[in-house]
Coordinates of C-alpha atoms in Angstrom, one line a residue:
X10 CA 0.0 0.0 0.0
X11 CA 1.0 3.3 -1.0
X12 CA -1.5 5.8 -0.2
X13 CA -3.4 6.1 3.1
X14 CA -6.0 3.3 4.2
X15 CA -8.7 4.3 2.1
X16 CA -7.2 5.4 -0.8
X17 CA -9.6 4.6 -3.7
X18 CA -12.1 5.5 -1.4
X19 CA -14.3 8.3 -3.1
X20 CA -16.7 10.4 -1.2
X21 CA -19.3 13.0 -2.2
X22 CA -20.0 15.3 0.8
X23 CA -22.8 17.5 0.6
X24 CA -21.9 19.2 4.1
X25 CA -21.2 22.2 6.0
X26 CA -19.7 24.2 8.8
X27 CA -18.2 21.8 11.2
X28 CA -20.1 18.4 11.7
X29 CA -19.7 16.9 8.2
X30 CA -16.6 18.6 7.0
X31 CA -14.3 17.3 9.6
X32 CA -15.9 13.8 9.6
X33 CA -14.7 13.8 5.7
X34 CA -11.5 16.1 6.5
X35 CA -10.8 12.4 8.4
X36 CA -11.8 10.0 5.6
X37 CA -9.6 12.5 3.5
X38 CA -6.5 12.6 5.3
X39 CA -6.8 8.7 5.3
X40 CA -6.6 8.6 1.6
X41 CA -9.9 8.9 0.4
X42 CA -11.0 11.4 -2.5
X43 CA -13.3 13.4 -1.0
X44 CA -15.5 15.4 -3.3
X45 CA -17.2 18.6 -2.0
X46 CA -20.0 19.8 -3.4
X47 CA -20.8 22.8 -2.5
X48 CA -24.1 25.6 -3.2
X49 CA -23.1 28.7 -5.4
X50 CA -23.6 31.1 -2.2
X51 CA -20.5 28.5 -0.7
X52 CA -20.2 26.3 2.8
X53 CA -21.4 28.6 5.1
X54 CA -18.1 28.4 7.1
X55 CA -16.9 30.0 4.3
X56 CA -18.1 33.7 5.1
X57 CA -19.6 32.8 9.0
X58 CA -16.0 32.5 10.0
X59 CA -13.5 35.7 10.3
X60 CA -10.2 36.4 9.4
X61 CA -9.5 35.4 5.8
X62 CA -6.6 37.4 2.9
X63 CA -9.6 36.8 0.6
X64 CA -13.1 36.2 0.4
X65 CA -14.7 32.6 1.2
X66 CA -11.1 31.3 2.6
X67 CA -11.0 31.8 6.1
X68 CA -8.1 30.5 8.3
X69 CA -10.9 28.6 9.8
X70 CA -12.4 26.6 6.4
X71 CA -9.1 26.4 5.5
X72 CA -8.4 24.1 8.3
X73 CA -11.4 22.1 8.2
X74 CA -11.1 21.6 4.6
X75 CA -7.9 19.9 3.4
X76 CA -7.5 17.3 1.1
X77 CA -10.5 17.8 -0.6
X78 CA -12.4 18.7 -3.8
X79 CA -14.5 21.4 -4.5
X80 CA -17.5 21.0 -7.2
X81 CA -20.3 23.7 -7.4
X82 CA -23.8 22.8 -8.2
X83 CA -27.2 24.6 -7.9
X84 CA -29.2 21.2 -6.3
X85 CA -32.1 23.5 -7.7
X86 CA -31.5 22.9 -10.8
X87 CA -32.5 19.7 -12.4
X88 CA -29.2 19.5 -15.1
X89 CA -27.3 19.7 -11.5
X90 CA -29.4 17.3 -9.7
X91 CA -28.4 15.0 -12.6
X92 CA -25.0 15.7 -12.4
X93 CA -25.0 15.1 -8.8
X94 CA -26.1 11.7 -9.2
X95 CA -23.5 10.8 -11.4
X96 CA -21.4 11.5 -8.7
X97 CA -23.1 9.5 -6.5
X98 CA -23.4 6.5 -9.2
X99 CA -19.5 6.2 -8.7
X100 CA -19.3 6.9 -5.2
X101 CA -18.8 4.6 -2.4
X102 CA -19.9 7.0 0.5
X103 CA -22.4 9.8 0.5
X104 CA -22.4 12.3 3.5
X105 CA -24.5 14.8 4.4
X106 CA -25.7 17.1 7.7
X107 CA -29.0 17.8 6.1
X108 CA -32.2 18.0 7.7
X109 CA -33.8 14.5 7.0
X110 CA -37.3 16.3 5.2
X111 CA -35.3 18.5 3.4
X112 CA -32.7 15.3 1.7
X113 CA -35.9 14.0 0.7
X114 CA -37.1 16.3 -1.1
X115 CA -33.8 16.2 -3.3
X116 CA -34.3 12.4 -3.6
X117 CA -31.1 12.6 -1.8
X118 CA -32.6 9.9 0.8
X119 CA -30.6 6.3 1.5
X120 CA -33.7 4.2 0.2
X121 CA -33.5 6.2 -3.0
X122 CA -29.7 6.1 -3.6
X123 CA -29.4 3.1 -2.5
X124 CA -31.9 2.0 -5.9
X125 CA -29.2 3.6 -8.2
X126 CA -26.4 2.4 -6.2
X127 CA -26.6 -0.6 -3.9
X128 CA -23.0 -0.3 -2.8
X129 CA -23.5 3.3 -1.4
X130 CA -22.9 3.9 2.0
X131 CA -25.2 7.0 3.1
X132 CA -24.2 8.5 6.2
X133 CA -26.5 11.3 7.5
X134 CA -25.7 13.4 10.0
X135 CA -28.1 14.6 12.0
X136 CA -28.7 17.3 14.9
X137 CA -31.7 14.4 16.1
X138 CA -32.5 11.2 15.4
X139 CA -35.2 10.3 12.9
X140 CA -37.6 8.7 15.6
X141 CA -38.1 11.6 17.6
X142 CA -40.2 14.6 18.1
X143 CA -37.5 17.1 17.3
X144 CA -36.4 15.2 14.4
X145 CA -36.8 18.4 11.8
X146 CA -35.6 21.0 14.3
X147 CA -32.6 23.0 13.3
X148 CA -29.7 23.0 15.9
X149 CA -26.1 24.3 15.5
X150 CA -23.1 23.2 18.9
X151 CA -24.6 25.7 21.4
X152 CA -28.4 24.0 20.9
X153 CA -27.0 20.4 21.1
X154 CA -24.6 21.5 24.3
X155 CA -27.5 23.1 26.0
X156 CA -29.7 19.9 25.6
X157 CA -27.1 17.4 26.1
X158 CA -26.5 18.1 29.3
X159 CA -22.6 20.0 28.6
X160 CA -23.7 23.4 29.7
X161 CA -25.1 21.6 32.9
X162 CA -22.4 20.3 34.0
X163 CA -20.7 23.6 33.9
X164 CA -24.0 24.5 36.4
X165 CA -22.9 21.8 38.6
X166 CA -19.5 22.7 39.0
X167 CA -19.4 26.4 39.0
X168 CA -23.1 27.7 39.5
X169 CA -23.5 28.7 35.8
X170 CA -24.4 27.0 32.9
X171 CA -21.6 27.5 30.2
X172 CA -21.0 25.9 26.8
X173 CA -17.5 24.6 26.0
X174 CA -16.0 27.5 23.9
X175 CA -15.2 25.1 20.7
X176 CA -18.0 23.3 18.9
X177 CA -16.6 20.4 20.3
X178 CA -20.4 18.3 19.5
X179 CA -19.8 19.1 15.9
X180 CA -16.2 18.0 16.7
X181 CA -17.1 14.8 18.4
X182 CA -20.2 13.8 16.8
X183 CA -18.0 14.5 12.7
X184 CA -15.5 12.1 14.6
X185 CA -18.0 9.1 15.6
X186 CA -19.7 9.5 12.0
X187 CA -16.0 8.7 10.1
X188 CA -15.6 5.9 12.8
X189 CA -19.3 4.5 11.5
X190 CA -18.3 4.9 8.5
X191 CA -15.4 2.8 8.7
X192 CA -17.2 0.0 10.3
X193 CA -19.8 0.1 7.4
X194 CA -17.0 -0.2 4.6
X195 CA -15.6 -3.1 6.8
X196 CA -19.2 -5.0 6.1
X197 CA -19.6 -3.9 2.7
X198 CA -16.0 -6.0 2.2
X199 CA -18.1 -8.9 3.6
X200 CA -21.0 -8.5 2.1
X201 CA -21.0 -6.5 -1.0
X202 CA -23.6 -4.1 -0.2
X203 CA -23.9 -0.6 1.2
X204 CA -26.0 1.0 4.0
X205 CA -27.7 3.7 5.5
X206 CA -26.2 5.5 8.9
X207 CA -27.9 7.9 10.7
X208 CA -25.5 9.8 13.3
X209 CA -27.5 12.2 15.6
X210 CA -25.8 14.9 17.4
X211 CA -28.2 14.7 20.0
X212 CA -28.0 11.3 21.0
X213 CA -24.2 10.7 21.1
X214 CA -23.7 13.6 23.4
X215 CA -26.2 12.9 25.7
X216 CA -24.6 9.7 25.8
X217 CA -21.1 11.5 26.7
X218 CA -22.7 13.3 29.4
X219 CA -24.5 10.1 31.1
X220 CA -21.7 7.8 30.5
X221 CA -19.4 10.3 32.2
X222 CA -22.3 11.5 35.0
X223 CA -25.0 9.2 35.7
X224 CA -23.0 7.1 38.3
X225 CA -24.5 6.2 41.1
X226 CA -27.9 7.2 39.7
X227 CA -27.6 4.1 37.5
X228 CA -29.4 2.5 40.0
X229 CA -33.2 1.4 40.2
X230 CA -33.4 2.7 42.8
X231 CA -30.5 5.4 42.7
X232 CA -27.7 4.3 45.2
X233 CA -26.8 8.1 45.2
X234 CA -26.9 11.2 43.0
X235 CA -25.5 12.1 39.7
X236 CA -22.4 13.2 38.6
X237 CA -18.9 12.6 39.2
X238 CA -17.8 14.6 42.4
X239 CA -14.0 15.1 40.8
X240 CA -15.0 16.5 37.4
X241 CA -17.7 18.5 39.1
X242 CA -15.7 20.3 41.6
X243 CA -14.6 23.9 40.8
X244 CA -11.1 22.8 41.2
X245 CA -11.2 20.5 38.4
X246 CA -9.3 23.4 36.3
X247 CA -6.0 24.8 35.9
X248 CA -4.4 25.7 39.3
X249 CA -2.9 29.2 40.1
X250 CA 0.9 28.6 41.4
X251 CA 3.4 31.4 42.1
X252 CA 3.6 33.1 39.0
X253 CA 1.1 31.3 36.3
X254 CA -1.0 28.1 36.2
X255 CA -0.3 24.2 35.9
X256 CA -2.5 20.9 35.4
X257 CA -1.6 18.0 38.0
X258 CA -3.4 15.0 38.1
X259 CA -2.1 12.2 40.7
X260 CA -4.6 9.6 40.9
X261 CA -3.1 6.5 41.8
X262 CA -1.7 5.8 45.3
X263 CA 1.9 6.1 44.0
X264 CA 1.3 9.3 42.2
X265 CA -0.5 11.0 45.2
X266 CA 1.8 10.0 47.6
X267 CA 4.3 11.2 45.5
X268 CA 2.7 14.6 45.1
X269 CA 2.1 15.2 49.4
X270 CA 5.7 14.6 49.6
X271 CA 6.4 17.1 47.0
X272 CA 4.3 19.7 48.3
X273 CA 5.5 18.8 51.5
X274 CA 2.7 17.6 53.3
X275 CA 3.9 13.4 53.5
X276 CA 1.2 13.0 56.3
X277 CA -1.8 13.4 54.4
X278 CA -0.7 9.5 52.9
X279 CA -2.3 8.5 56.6
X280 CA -5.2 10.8 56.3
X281 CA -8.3 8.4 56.3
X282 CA -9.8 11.2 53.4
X283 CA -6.7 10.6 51.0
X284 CA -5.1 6.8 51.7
X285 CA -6.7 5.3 49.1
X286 CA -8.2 6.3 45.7
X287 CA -11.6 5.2 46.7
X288 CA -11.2 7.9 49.6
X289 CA -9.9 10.2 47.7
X290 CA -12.9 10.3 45.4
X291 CA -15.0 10.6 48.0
X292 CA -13.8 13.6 49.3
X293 CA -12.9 15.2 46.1
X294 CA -13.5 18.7 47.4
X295 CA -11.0 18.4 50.1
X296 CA -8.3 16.8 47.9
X297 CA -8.5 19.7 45.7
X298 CA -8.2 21.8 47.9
X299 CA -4.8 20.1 49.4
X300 CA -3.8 20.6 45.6
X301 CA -4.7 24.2 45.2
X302 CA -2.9 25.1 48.6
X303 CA 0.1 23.1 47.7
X304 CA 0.8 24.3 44.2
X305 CA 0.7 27.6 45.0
X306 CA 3.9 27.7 46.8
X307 CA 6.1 27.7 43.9
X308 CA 6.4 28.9 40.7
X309 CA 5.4 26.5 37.7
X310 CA 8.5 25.8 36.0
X311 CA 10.0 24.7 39.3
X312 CA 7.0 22.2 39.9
X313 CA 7.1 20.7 36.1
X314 CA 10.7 19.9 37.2
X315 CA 9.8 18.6 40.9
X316 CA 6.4 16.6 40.1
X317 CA 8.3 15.4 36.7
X318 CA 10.5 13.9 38.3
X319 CA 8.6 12.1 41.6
X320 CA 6.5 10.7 38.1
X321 CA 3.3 12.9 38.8
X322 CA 0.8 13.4 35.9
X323 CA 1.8 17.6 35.6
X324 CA 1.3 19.7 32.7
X325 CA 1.8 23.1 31.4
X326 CA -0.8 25.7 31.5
X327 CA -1.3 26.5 27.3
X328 CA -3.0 29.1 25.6
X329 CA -4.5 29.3 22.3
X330 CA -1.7 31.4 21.3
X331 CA 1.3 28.8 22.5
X332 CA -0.1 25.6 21.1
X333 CA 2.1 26.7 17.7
X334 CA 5.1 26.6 20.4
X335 CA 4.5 23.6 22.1
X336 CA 7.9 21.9 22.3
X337 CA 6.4 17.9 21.7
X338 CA 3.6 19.3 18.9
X339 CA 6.8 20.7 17.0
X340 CA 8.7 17.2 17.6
X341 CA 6.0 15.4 16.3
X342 CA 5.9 18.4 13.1
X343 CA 2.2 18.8 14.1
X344 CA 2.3 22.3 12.4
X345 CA 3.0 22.0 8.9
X346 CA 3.6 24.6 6.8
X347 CA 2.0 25.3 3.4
X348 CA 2.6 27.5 1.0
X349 CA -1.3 27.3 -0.7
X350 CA -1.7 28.3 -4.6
X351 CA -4.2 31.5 -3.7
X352 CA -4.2 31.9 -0.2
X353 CA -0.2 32.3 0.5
X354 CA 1.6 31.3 3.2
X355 CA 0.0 30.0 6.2
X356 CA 0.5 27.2 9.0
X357 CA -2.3 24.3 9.2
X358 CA -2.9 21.2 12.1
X359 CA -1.4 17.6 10.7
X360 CA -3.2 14.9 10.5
X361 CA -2.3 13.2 14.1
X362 CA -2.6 10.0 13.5
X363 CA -0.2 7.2 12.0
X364 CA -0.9 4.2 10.3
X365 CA 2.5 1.5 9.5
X366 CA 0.8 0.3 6.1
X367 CA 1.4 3.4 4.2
X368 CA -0.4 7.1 4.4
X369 CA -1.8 9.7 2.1
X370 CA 1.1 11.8 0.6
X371 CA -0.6 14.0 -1.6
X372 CA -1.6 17.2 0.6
X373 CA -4.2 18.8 -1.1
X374 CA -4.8 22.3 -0.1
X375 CA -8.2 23.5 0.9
X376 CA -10.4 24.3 -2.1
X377 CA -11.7 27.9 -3.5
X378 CA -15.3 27.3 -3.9
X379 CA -15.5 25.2 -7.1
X380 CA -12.1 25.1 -7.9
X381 CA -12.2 21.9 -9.7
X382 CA -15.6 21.9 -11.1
X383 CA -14.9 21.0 -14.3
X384 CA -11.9 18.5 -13.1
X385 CA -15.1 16.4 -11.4
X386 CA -17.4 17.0 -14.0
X387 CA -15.0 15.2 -17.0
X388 CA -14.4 12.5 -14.9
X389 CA -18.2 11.7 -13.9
X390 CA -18.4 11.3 -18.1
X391 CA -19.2 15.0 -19.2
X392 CA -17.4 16.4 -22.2
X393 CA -16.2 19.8 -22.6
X394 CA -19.6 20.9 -24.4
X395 CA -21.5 19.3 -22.0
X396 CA -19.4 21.3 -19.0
X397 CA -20.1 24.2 -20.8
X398 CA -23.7 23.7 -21.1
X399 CA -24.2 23.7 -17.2
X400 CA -21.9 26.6 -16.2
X401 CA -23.8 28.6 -19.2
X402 CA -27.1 27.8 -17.4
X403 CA -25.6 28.3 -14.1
X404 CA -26.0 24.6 -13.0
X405 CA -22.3 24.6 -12.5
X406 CA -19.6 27.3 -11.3
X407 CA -16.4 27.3 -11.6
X408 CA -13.7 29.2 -8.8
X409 CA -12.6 32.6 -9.5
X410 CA -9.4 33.7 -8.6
X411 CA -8.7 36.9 -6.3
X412 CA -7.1 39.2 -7.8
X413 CA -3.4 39.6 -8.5

């Protein structure tokens, strides 16, 4: 193997924003040939994010868009529509974050694809799942966090509900979609045929937060209340020392013990509250509280070097701003330079992960809003007068290029 896993792998991605784009930005960077297609007006990302050196690239599309082809078609259209399903025809995976009503009224559903093209795998990503009574509701992150329980357990911990300040469910949810979707080419290698996935946002982070917090109320009856007292406590956070902030976490006996000694309080290893990790648990708020009062006598590069070496879980304190300086993300060339053909210079994440059996070596840079069109187009069978015929009608656009 010379390419990544799924090389020969294509996909057609009618998605947007976050969700679907990085669950195909992962079945890209594994090889696959991800196709995007794309509404004349663009991905949304494309002007709802800020700081761009010209219009519908932003630093923030950029990243979530690598490896990966843009095609433009008007879906209102029916010369597009038609076009769009000669994509499909040849595709192996088809992924959207469309609401389910609306996909339907394209004929863009599984049972219909899946006529054309039994081999198809349709994965639909959805804010809810189909079964339920806010299955058509719109929702971006901060809808799916409030629901889900994640801005409660801000509540629980601090007093005020919050929402993580990342669209981590569109993160998370764009992740567990590629992983279903690997699972479902591993049964079409068995059986020949494709399927239909339905990936609610909903669902799978409600399932984060009760995995994580239901606990003791797992119970019939409850043998106690929600929640897990540790991740709950106000403490769980970055800790204030002498002249900044650090992360410890010492959760076996070893490491514990390890950390009283360093802070220099050995006799809390006898304290009935902290002896054991079962203990320690149990009073969570008072074992923070040893570790707020104990850091903050000394500064933090002195206790990276200290709890380093006792073996204490310890970590810097990083910013947005010093994740480009981390000394292990540059060892591991996490930030890769790239010198892209309209946008210039700029500096983009790697993909993290490494396989022994061979990766994807062509780094495509993020697309211009149908920047290869007509590229898609010849291969799905259309000839140059046939091209022209949809970007006359305005079926089909093709990128233009800022200006010099």
């Amino acid at each position: 193997m010379t390419g990544g896993p799924l090389d020969g792998v294509r996909v057609v991605d009618l998605s947007s924003v976050v969700v679907g784009p990085i669950c195909t930005r992962v079945l890209a960077d594994q090889g696959a040939d991800v196709i995007k297609v794309e509404p004349p007006e663009g991905d949304l990302l494309r002007n709802l994010a800020v700081g761009a050196r010209s219009p519908g690239m932003p630093g923030k599309f950029i990243q979530f868009n690598r490896n990966k082809r843009s095609i433009c078609l008007d879906l209102k259209q029916p010369a597009a529509m038609a076009a769009m399903h000669r994509l499909l025809d040849g595709a192996d995976i088809f992924v959207s974050n469309i609401r389910p009503a609306a996909l339907a009224r394209l004929g863009l559903d599984a049972a219909s694809l899946a006529a054309r093209n039994p081999r198809l795998i349709h994965c639909a990503i959805l804010a809810f799942g189909t079964g339920g009574r806010y299955a058509n509701r719109p929702a971006y992150d901060p809808i799916i966090q409030s629901l889900s329980g994640i801005a409660g357990t801000f509540e629980r911990a601090t007093g005020e509900p919050r929402f993580v300040p990342m669209v981590m469910t569109d993160h998370t949810t764009g992740l567990i979609a590629a992983q279903c979707i690997g699972f479902a080419l591993y049964r079409r290698e068995r059986t020949g045929r494709g399927e239909a996935i339905e990936v609610p946002m909903f669902e799978n982070m409600a399932s984060f937060v009760m995995t994580e917090h239901l606990g003791a109320a797992s119970f019939d009856p409850p043998a106690g209340p929600s929640g897990d007292l540790r991740q709950l406590s106000p403490f769980y956070r970055p800790l204030p020392t002498k002249d900044g902030w650090i992360t410890v976490s010492p959760n076996t006996d070893a490491q514990a013990f390890a950390f009283f000694d360093a802070i220099g309080r050995p006799e809390l290893r006898d304290d009935p509250r902290f002896s054991s990790a079962q203990a320690r648990t149990a009073n969570a708020a008072a074992y923070f509280e040893v570790r707020a009062q104990g850091l903050a006598q000394r500064g933090t590069m002195e206790w990276l070097a200290i709890l380093e070496a006792a073996d204490v879980p310890v970590a810097a304190y990083n910013r947005i701003d010093d994740l480009a300086q981390d000394p292990h993300l540059r060892d591991v060339g996490f930030i890769v330079p790239e010198d892209h053909p309209t946008e210039g210079r700029l500096h983009r994440t790697a993909n993290p992960n490494r396989f022994g059996g061979g990766e994807r070596a062509d780094a495509l840079p993020a697309p211009r809003l149908g920047a290869q069109t007509r590229e898609v187009l010849h291969e799905a069978g259309y000839d140059d007068a046939a091209i022209a015929a949809l970007l006359d009608a305005g079926a089909a656009r093709e990128a233009s290029l800022p200006p010099a």
